[in-house]
Tab-separated table of C-alpha atoms and ligand atoms in Angstrom:
chain	number	residue	atom	x	y	z
A	1	MET	CA	110.436	89.595	83.146
A	2	LYS	CA	111.433	86.226	81.547
A	3	VAL	CA	109.047	84.322	84.005
A	4	PRO	CA	105.930	86.135	84.527
A	5	VAL	CA	103.576	85.426	87.656
A	6	ASN	CA	100.933	85.088	84.985
A	7	SER	CA	100.411	85.718	81.380
A	8	PRO	CA	97.691	84.886	78.761
A	9	LEU	CA	98.314	81.622	76.845
A	10	VAL	CA	96.452	81.704	73.495
A	11	GLY	CA	97.217	79.593	70.502
A	12	LYS	CA	95.939	78.890	67.013
A	13	GLU	CA	92.675	77.683	68.194
A	14	GLU	CA	91.777	81.095	69.606
A	15	ILE	CA	93.057	82.964	66.463
A	16	ALA	CA	90.774	80.674	64.391
A	17	GLU	CA	87.702	81.379	66.341
A	18	VAL	CA	88.417	85.180	66.391
A	19	ASN	CA	88.923	85.009	62.603
A	20	ALA	CA	85.554	83.096	62.245
A	21	VAL	CA	83.822	85.872	64.083
A	22	LEU	CA	85.357	88.494	62.038
A	23	ARG	CA	84.508	86.806	58.855
A	24	ALA	CA	80.865	86.254	59.745
A	25	GLY	CA	80.658	89.857	60.772
A	26	ALA	CA	78.431	89.319	63.667
A	27	LEU	CA	80.846	91.278	66.448
A	28	THR	CA	78.185	91.622	68.950
A	29	SER	CA	74.636	91.114	69.740
A	30	ALA	CA	72.282	93.053	71.708
A	31	ALA	CA	69.741	90.338	71.899
A	32	ASN	CA	68.421	89.348	75.345
A	33	LEU	CA	70.266	85.902	75.289
A	34	GLY	CA	73.496	87.508	73.680
A	35	GLY	CA	75.436	86.266	70.458
A	36	LYS	CA	76.211	82.849	69.276
A	37	ASN	CA	79.642	82.612	70.852
A	38	VAL	CA	78.325	84.225	74.207
A	39	GLN	CA	75.866	81.558	74.398
A	40	GLU	CA	78.128	78.732	73.564
A	41	PHE	CA	80.704	80.030	76.104
A	42	GLU	CA	77.914	80.317	78.875
A	43	LYS	CA	76.994	76.630	78.191
A	44	LEU	CA	80.644	75.453	78.691
A	45	VAL	CA	80.836	77.583	81.942
A	46	CYS	CA	77.472	75.998	83.188
A	47	SER	CA	78.736	72.423	82.523
A	48	PHE	CA	82.210	73.302	84.146
A	49	VAL	CA	80.778	74.952	87.233
A	50	LYS	CA	77.678	72.947	87.628
A	51	SER	CA	75.408	75.939	87.794
A	52	LYS	CA	72.042	75.998	85.913
A	53	TYR	CA	72.920	79.534	84.541
A	54	ALA	CA	75.851	81.550	83.436
A	55	ILE	CA	75.634	85.265	82.042
A	56	ALA	CA	78.691	86.640	80.221
A	57	VAL	CA	79.684	90.184	80.860
A	58	ASN	CA	82.421	92.562	79.835
A	59	SER	CA	84.593	92.265	82.896
A	60	GLY	CA	84.889	90.792	86.283
A	61	THR	CA	83.870	94.150	87.758
A	62	ALA	CA	80.770	94.284	85.672
A	63	ALA	CA	79.818	90.751	86.839
A	64	LEU	CA	80.080	92.017	90.691
A	65	GLN	CA	78.011	95.060	89.827
A	66	ALA	CA	75.581	93.248	87.972
A	67	ALA	CA	75.199	90.792	90.802
A	68	LEU	CA	74.629	93.736	93.249
A	69	TYR	CA	72.044	95.164	90.981
A	70	ALA	CA	70.306	91.974	90.791
A	71	LEU	CA	70.018	91.760	94.488
A	72	ASP	CA	68.687	95.429	94.552
A	73	ILE	CA	71.555	96.488	96.696
A	74	LYS	CA	71.489	100.304	96.849
A	75	SER	CA	72.061	103.553	98.746
A	76	GLY	CA	71.633	102.943	102.512
A	77	ASP	CA	72.790	99.258	102.209
A	78	GLU	CA	76.037	97.833	103.701
A	79	VAL	CA	78.035	95.307	101.954
A	80	LEU	CA	80.643	93.284	103.803
A	81	LEU	CA	83.865	92.434	102.098
A	82	PRO	CA	87.667	92.089	102.854
A	83	SER	CA	90.016	94.974	102.199
A	84	PHE	CA	92.775	92.313	101.208
A	85	THR	CA	91.489	92.044	97.718
A	86	PHE	CA	91.724	93.870	94.272
A	87	VAL	CA	90.034	97.084	94.514
A	88	ALA	CA	87.223	96.270	92.064
A	89	THR	CA	85.349	94.251	94.584
A	90	ALA	CA	84.786	97.413	96.901
A	91	ASN	CA	84.608	99.629	93.703
A	92	SER	CA	81.576	97.614	92.556
A	93	VAL	CA	79.866	98.040	95.989
A	94	ILE	CA	80.459	102.025	95.545
A	95	SER	CA	79.201	101.997	92.060
A	96	VAL	CA	75.594	100.883	93.453
A	97	GLY	CA	75.687	103.648	95.872
A	98	ALA	CA	76.087	101.030	98.874
A	99	LYS	CA	78.699	101.420	101.603
A	100	PRO	CA	81.458	98.847	101.679
A	101	VAL	CA	82.187	97.538	105.182
A	102	PHE	CA	85.635	96.089	105.440
A	103	VAL	CA	86.111	92.640	107.316
A	104	ASP	CA	89.802	91.353	108.306
A	105	ILE	CA	91.181	88.022	106.896
A	106	ARG	CA	92.419	84.979	108.122
A	107	ARG	CA	96.139	84.345	108.228
A	108	ASP	CA	96.005	80.774	107.042
A	109	ASN	CA	94.458	81.557	103.551
A	110	TYR	CA	93.993	85.325	103.484
A	111	THR	CA	90.394	85.090	102.995
A	112	MET	CA	87.579	86.500	104.990
A	113	ASP	CA	87.660	85.917	108.854
A	114	SER	CA	84.095	84.829	109.980
A	115	ASP	CA	84.834	86.027	113.624
A	116	ASP	CA	85.349	89.637	112.372
A	117	LEU	CA	82.372	89.493	109.895
A	118	LYS	CA	80.114	88.550	112.882
A	119	LYS	CA	81.219	91.705	114.506
A	120	LYS	CA	80.634	94.080	111.517
A	121	ILE	CA	77.004	93.026	110.732
A	122	THR	CA	74.535	95.779	111.293
A	123	LYS	CA	70.666	96.045	110.428
A	124	LYS	CA	71.964	97.720	107.414
A	125	SER	CA	74.043	94.748	105.963
A	126	ARG	CA	72.499	93.313	102.840
A	127	ALA	CA	75.337	91.257	101.214
A	128	ILE	CA	78.588	89.601	102.016
A	129	ILE	CA	81.203	89.391	99.339
A	130	PRO	CA	83.766	86.649	100.289
A	131	VAL	CA	86.792	86.792	97.832
A	132	HIS	CA	88.522	83.431	96.915
A	133	LEU	CA	91.766	85.267	96.933
A	134	TYR	CA	94.502	83.736	95.076
A	135	GLY	CA	92.277	80.797	94.268
A	136	ASN	CA	92.128	79.947	97.932
A	137	VAL	CA	88.622	79.090	98.844
A	138	ALA	CA	87.093	81.226	101.387
A	139	TYR	CA	85.544	79.757	104.586
A	140	ILE	CA	82.086	79.399	102.891
A	141	ASP	CA	80.614	76.969	105.471
A	142	GLU	CA	81.080	79.487	108.308
A	143	ILE	CA	80.192	82.628	106.202
A	144	SER	CA	77.030	80.919	104.784
A	145	GLU	CA	75.793	80.145	108.369
A	146	ILE	CA	76.303	83.771	109.307
A	147	ALA	CA	74.407	84.838	106.117
A	148	ARG	CA	71.654	82.543	106.655
A	149	LYS	CA	71.079	83.526	110.387
A	150	HIS	CA	71.028	87.245	109.461
A	151	HIS	CA	69.289	86.910	106.173
A	152	ILE	CA	71.970	88.408	104.212
A	153	SER	CA	72.892	87.408	100.536
A	154	ILE	CA	76.181	86.204	99.323
A	155	ILE	CA	78.010	87.030	96.158
A	156	GLU	CA	81.183	85.074	95.815
A	157	ASP	CA	84.018	87.069	94.162
A	158	ALA	CA	85.475	84.086	92.230
A	159	ALA	CA	87.426	86.521	89.948
A	160	GLN	CA	90.566	84.580	90.839
A	161	SER	CA	89.294	81.190	91.489
A	162	MET	CA	87.936	79.462	88.422
A	163	GLY	CA	88.570	75.782	88.849
A	164	SER	CA	89.091	75.829	92.637
A	165	THR	CA	86.791	73.680	94.593
A	166	TYR	CA	85.610	73.091	98.030
A	167	LYS	CA	83.928	69.708	99.058
A	168	GLY	CA	83.883	69.040	95.216
A	169	ARG	CA	81.930	71.971	94.448
A	170	GLN	CA	83.189	74.716	92.303
A	171	THR	CA	83.710	78.261	93.571
A	172	GLY	CA	81.097	80.592	92.314
A	173	ASN	CA	78.577	77.789	92.858
A	174	LEU	CA	79.002	77.652	96.613
A	175	SER	CA	76.346	80.275	97.100
A	176	GLU	CA	73.537	81.867	95.197
A	177	LEU	CA	75.724	84.112	92.964
A	178	GLY	CA	79.236	83.908	91.784
A	179	CYS	CA	81.372	86.243	89.771
A	180	PHE	CA	84.479	85.286	87.804
A	181	SER	CA	86.866	87.498	85.806
A	182	LEU	CA	88.311	86.762	82.454
A	183	TYR	CA	90.946	89.320	82.401
A	184	ALA	CA	94.318	88.624	80.503
A	185	ALA	CA	96.181	87.309	83.612
A	186	LYS	CA	93.775	84.978	85.013
A	187	VAL	CA	93.686	81.253	84.689
A	188	MET	CA	91.739	81.513	81.482
A	189	THR	CA	90.935	84.755	79.688
A	190	SER	CA	88.923	86.412	76.900
A	191	GLY	CA	91.181	89.495	77.238
A	192	GLU	CA	88.621	91.419	79.170
A	193	GLY	CA	85.555	89.785	80.398
A	194	GLY	CA	83.652	88.210	83.087
A	195	VAL	CA	80.833	85.872	83.794
A	196	ILE	CA	78.113	85.421	86.754
A	197	VAL	CA	76.842	82.029	87.657
A	198	THR	CA	73.671	81.276	89.435
A	199	SER	CA	71.023	78.460	89.561
A	200	ASN	CA	68.482	80.963	90.477
A	201	LYS	CA	65.865	81.362	87.559
A	202	LYS	CA	64.681	84.685	88.725
A	203	LEU	CA	68.103	85.969	89.300
A	204	HIS	CA	69.143	84.700	85.691
A	205	GLU	CA	66.360	86.539	83.917
A	206	LYS	CA	67.156	89.726	85.777
A	207	LEU	CA	70.830	89.399	84.934
A	208	LEU	CA	70.201	89.140	81.432
A	209	MET	CA	68.302	92.341	81.471
A	210	ILE	CA	70.706	94.102	83.652
A	211	ARG	CA	73.502	93.174	81.133
A	212	ASN	CA	71.576	94.996	78.440
A	213	HIS	CA	70.049	98.101	79.920
A	214	GLY	CA	67.257	96.461	81.646
A	215	MET	CA	65.522	95.572	78.388
A	216	VAL	CA	63.915	92.275	77.214
A	217	HIS	CA	62.818	92.826	73.643
A	218	GLY	CA	64.793	95.996	73.012
A	219	TYR	CA	63.609	99.533	73.734
A	220	ASP	CA	61.534	98.362	76.628
A	221	THR	CA	63.705	99.092	79.642
A	222	ARG	CA	62.150	97.450	82.681
A	223	ILE	CA	64.881	97.743	85.446
A	224	LEU	CA	68.064	99.538	85.493
A	225	GLY	CA	70.874	98.043	83.598
A	226	LEU	CA	73.956	99.014	81.545
A	227	ASN	CA	75.846	97.801	78.585
A	228	LEU	CA	77.703	95.139	80.319
A	229	ARG	CA	77.499	92.720	77.026
A	230	LEU	CA	80.579	90.631	76.220
A	231	PRO	CA	81.519	91.090	72.545
A	232	GLU	CA	81.574	88.063	70.207
A	233	LEU	CA	85.254	88.268	69.699
A	234	ASN	CA	86.008	87.948	73.379
A	235	ALA	CA	83.427	85.122	73.686
A	236	ALA	CA	84.998	83.368	70.880
A	237	ILE	CA	88.415	83.454	72.798
A	238	ALA	CA	86.893	82.518	76.148
A	239	LYS	CA	84.994	79.570	74.552
A	240	VAL	CA	88.512	78.066	73.370
A	241	GLN	CA	90.001	78.894	76.810
A	242	MET	CA	87.203	77.184	78.673
A	243	LYS	CA	88.028	73.954	76.786
A	244	LYS	CA	91.732	74.278	77.617
A	245	LEU	CA	91.279	75.259	81.287
A	246	PRO	CA	91.536	71.494	82.797
A	247	GLY	CA	94.910	71.294	80.780
A	248	PHE	CA	96.079	74.702	82.231
A	249	LEU	CA	94.966	73.824	85.810
A	250	GLN	CA	96.798	70.461	85.620
A	251	LYS	CA	100.149	72.012	85.046
A	252	ARG	CA	99.691	74.659	87.496
A	253	GLU	CA	98.996	72.062	90.226
A	254	LYS	CA	101.930	69.988	88.955
A	255	ASN	CA	104.127	73.177	89.339
A	256	ALA	CA	102.687	74.233	92.897
A	257	LYS	CA	103.414	70.622	94.093
A	258	ILE	CA	106.906	70.667	92.937
A	259	LEU	CA	107.465	74.090	94.522
A	260	THR	CA	106.020	73.109	97.694
A	261	GLU	CA	108.714	70.251	97.730
A	262	LEU	CA	111.480	72.317	96.918
A	263	LEU	CA	110.593	74.819	99.482
A	264	SER	CA	109.845	72.295	102.219
A	265	GLY	CA	112.960	73.400	104.333
A	266	ALA	CA	112.653	77.106	103.786
A	267	ASN	CA	111.668	79.460	106.579
A	268	VAL	CA	108.757	81.019	104.788
A	269	THR	CA	104.835	80.313	105.260
A	270	LEU	CA	103.806	78.139	102.196
A	271	PRO	CA	100.287	77.854	100.925
A	272	ILE	CA	98.796	74.667	102.044
A	273	PRO	CA	95.229	73.879	100.788
A	274	ARG	CA	92.883	72.839	103.519
A	275	LYS	CA	91.040	69.565	104.018
A	276	HIS	CA	88.454	69.322	101.183
A	277	GLU	CA	89.788	72.218	99.241
A	278	LYS	CA	91.328	71.872	95.831
A	279	VAL	CA	92.835	75.367	94.660
A	280	ASN	CA	93.479	76.476	91.088
A	281	TRP	CA	96.979	77.784	91.953
A	282	TYR	CA	96.241	81.173	90.190
A	283	LEU	CA	98.655	82.644	92.425
A	284	TYR	CA	101.146	80.421	94.669
A	285	THR	CA	101.691	82.885	97.545
A	286	ILE	CA	104.125	82.597	100.468
A	287	ALA	CA	104.502	84.932	103.420
A	288	SER	CA	107.835	86.045	104.856
A	289	LYS	CA	109.210	88.881	107.027
A	290	ILE	CA	111.860	89.406	104.454
A	291	ARG	CA	109.387	89.522	101.673
A	292	ASP	CA	110.861	92.674	100.025
A	293	LYS	CA	114.347	91.184	100.024
A	294	ILE	CA	113.167	87.868	98.512
A	295	SER	CA	111.119	89.644	95.936
A	296	SER	CA	114.076	91.842	94.759
A	297	GLU	CA	116.417	88.976	94.500
A	298	LEU	CA	113.931	86.898	92.476
A	299	ASN	CA	113.283	89.755	90.201
A	300	ALA	CA	117.049	90.209	89.704
A	301	ASN	CA	117.109	86.662	88.469
A	302	ASP	CA	114.388	87.341	85.898
A	303	ILE	CA	111.525	85.680	88.149
A	304	GLY	CA	108.367	87.754	88.182
A	305	ALA	CA	107.593	87.242	92.044
A	306	THR	CA	104.743	89.773	92.602
A	307	VAL	CA	103.161	91.402	95.640
A	308	TYR	CA	99.208	91.094	95.753
A	309	TYR	CA	98.517	93.443	97.498
A	310	GLY	CA	100.949	95.804	98.923
A	311	THR	CA	98.215	98.337	99.891
A	312	PRO	CA	94.893	97.065	101.320
A	313	VAL	CA	91.869	98.784	99.613
A	314	HIS	CA	90.906	100.715	102.965
A	315	LYS	CA	94.371	102.199	103.059
A	316	THR	CA	94.114	103.533	99.291
A	317	PRO	CA	93.960	107.381	98.805
A	318	TYR	CA	90.356	107.044	97.632
A	319	TYR	CA	89.045	104.844	100.485
A	320	ASN	CA	91.586	106.211	103.273
A	321	GLN	CA	89.837	104.474	106.079
A	322	LYS	CA	91.406	104.207	109.702
A	323	THR	CA	89.641	100.924	110.443
A	324	LYS	CA	92.025	98.575	112.111
A	325	LEU	CA	92.412	95.364	110.258
A	326	PRO	CA	95.663	93.651	111.891
A	327	ASN	CA	95.757	90.509	109.722
A	328	THR	CA	95.182	92.348	106.591
A	329	GLU	CA	97.975	94.922	107.412
A	330	TRP	CA	100.171	91.883	108.149
A	331	ALA	CA	99.495	90.370	104.929
A	332	ALA	CA	100.072	93.419	102.934
A	333	LYS	CA	103.561	93.545	104.428
A	334	SER	CA	104.403	89.857	104.122
A	335	VAL	CA	102.837	87.967	100.941
A	336	LEU	CA	104.722	87.238	97.747
A	337	SER	CA	103.339	85.500	94.678
A	338	LEU	CA	105.751	83.123	92.868
A	339	PRO	CA	104.981	81.948	89.118
A	340	VAL	CA	103.660	78.545	88.802
A	341	GLN	CA	101.577	79.274	85.670
A	342	PRO	CA	101.702	76.509	82.771
A	343	LEU	CA	104.820	77.719	81.161
A	344	VAL	CA	106.986	77.805	84.264
A	345	THR	CA	109.576	74.964	83.843
A	346	ARG	CA	111.249	72.730	86.370
A	347	ASN	CA	114.340	74.744	85.917
A	348	ASN	CA	112.474	78.095	86.911
A	349	LEU	CA	110.992	76.340	89.941
A	350	GLU	CA	114.580	75.242	91.021
A	351	THR	CA	115.909	78.767	90.453
A	352	ILE	CA	113.054	79.950	92.686
A	353	ALA	CA	113.776	77.358	95.569
A	354	ARG	CA	117.584	77.908	95.444
A	355	ILE	CA	117.145	81.751	96.097
A	356	ILE	CA	114.603	81.439	98.750
A	357	ASN	CA	116.301	78.441	100.642
A	358	LYS	CA	119.511	80.407	100.690
A	359	MET	CA	117.977	83.447	101.966
A	360	THR	CA	115.721	81.887	104.694
B	401	PLP	C1	89.394	89.697	93.401
B	401	PLP	C2	89.099	90.281	92.028
B	401	PLP	N1	87.737	91.054	92.096
B	401	PLP	C3	87.379	91.516	90.974
B	401	PLP	C4	88.177	91.604	89.872
B	401	PLP	C5	87.576	92.486	88.640
B	401	PLP	O1	87.780	91.729	87.562
B	401	PLP	P1	88.171	92.604	86.248
B	401	PLP	O2	89.503	92.947	86.207
B	401	PLP	O3	87.767	91.527	85.075
B	401	PLP	O4	87.138	93.756	86.176
B	401	PLP	C6	89.609	90.988	89.832
B	401	PLP	C7	90.446	91.238	88.758
B	401	PLP	O5	91.156	91.654	88.367
B	401	PLP	C8	89.985	90.509	91.078
B	401	PLP	O6	91.056	89.955	91.110
């Protein structure tokens, strides 16, 4: 596809940093605080997200898993999350032995519906994982109020939302724990990687141990952990990408604005950020009854329009649940994400708009 919906953007700066790691020879570090590049990257994350701590790990999935371990979520516990997400959100819950309970989404921004959330809380509910899907910020005020009332923890799945803000605060830092993914197709990347943010000292200390087999000084396992460490090579890439992130986000915002203008007359549902919300435009997602036709036509014209997600998690063969989630099922049939990544040109946006305007 000539215009991918997302792709990694690495340049000579990343190559130089990776070469420096290779030359120095310290490819990873099993020290409690991690290697030099890991620590430098974590500092940059803290200053961007405005959290006290950041703990780099080797994937967004590992970040979620570590956060669940840190809260001692285990067998017999229920964790509430949307089904309209990437399967990693639910798999991380299964991986710690807990039960995922699927909550429907809102139609306006495809994130967790707090009315359905209320209905699904039980005595076993221990955590809520709102997902800032596509970079759209979940209705965190409502969700936080419910969580407070029922003494349930929140873990933000901010895998897709690095740089999105609500009331001026970064996602990931809207609750006690936030998890980002640094997978290659995200707004910034380390190839594979993830990072957890928190301002809670105890959780920070615990997460450092969980990242490294529960050890503090080495061979002194105190709690259950795994090898979730981010290699230095990946941390070196992440460090550079973190510095480039504001520039990447600016370009995405500009492209999204142009696309919204060009599509203003189209008969499709456009993504409109709500009051106090700034989205990172990881995925510019429209909804239409003729989604599949629009998608085929765009693809035939080399535009990498893509469906996230055609099968909600609860309907995948492994989960195979009969739960009724009407808005989730509607979204799975209707959504289509259009490229607004930094390399998309005005010409590309005009092609997208011409096709959609003609078809709707
Ligand atoms: C919503 C969501 N959660 C979790 C993940 C897991 O991240 P990773 O692929 O880095 O493990 C992803 C990323 O792909 C995601 O999009």
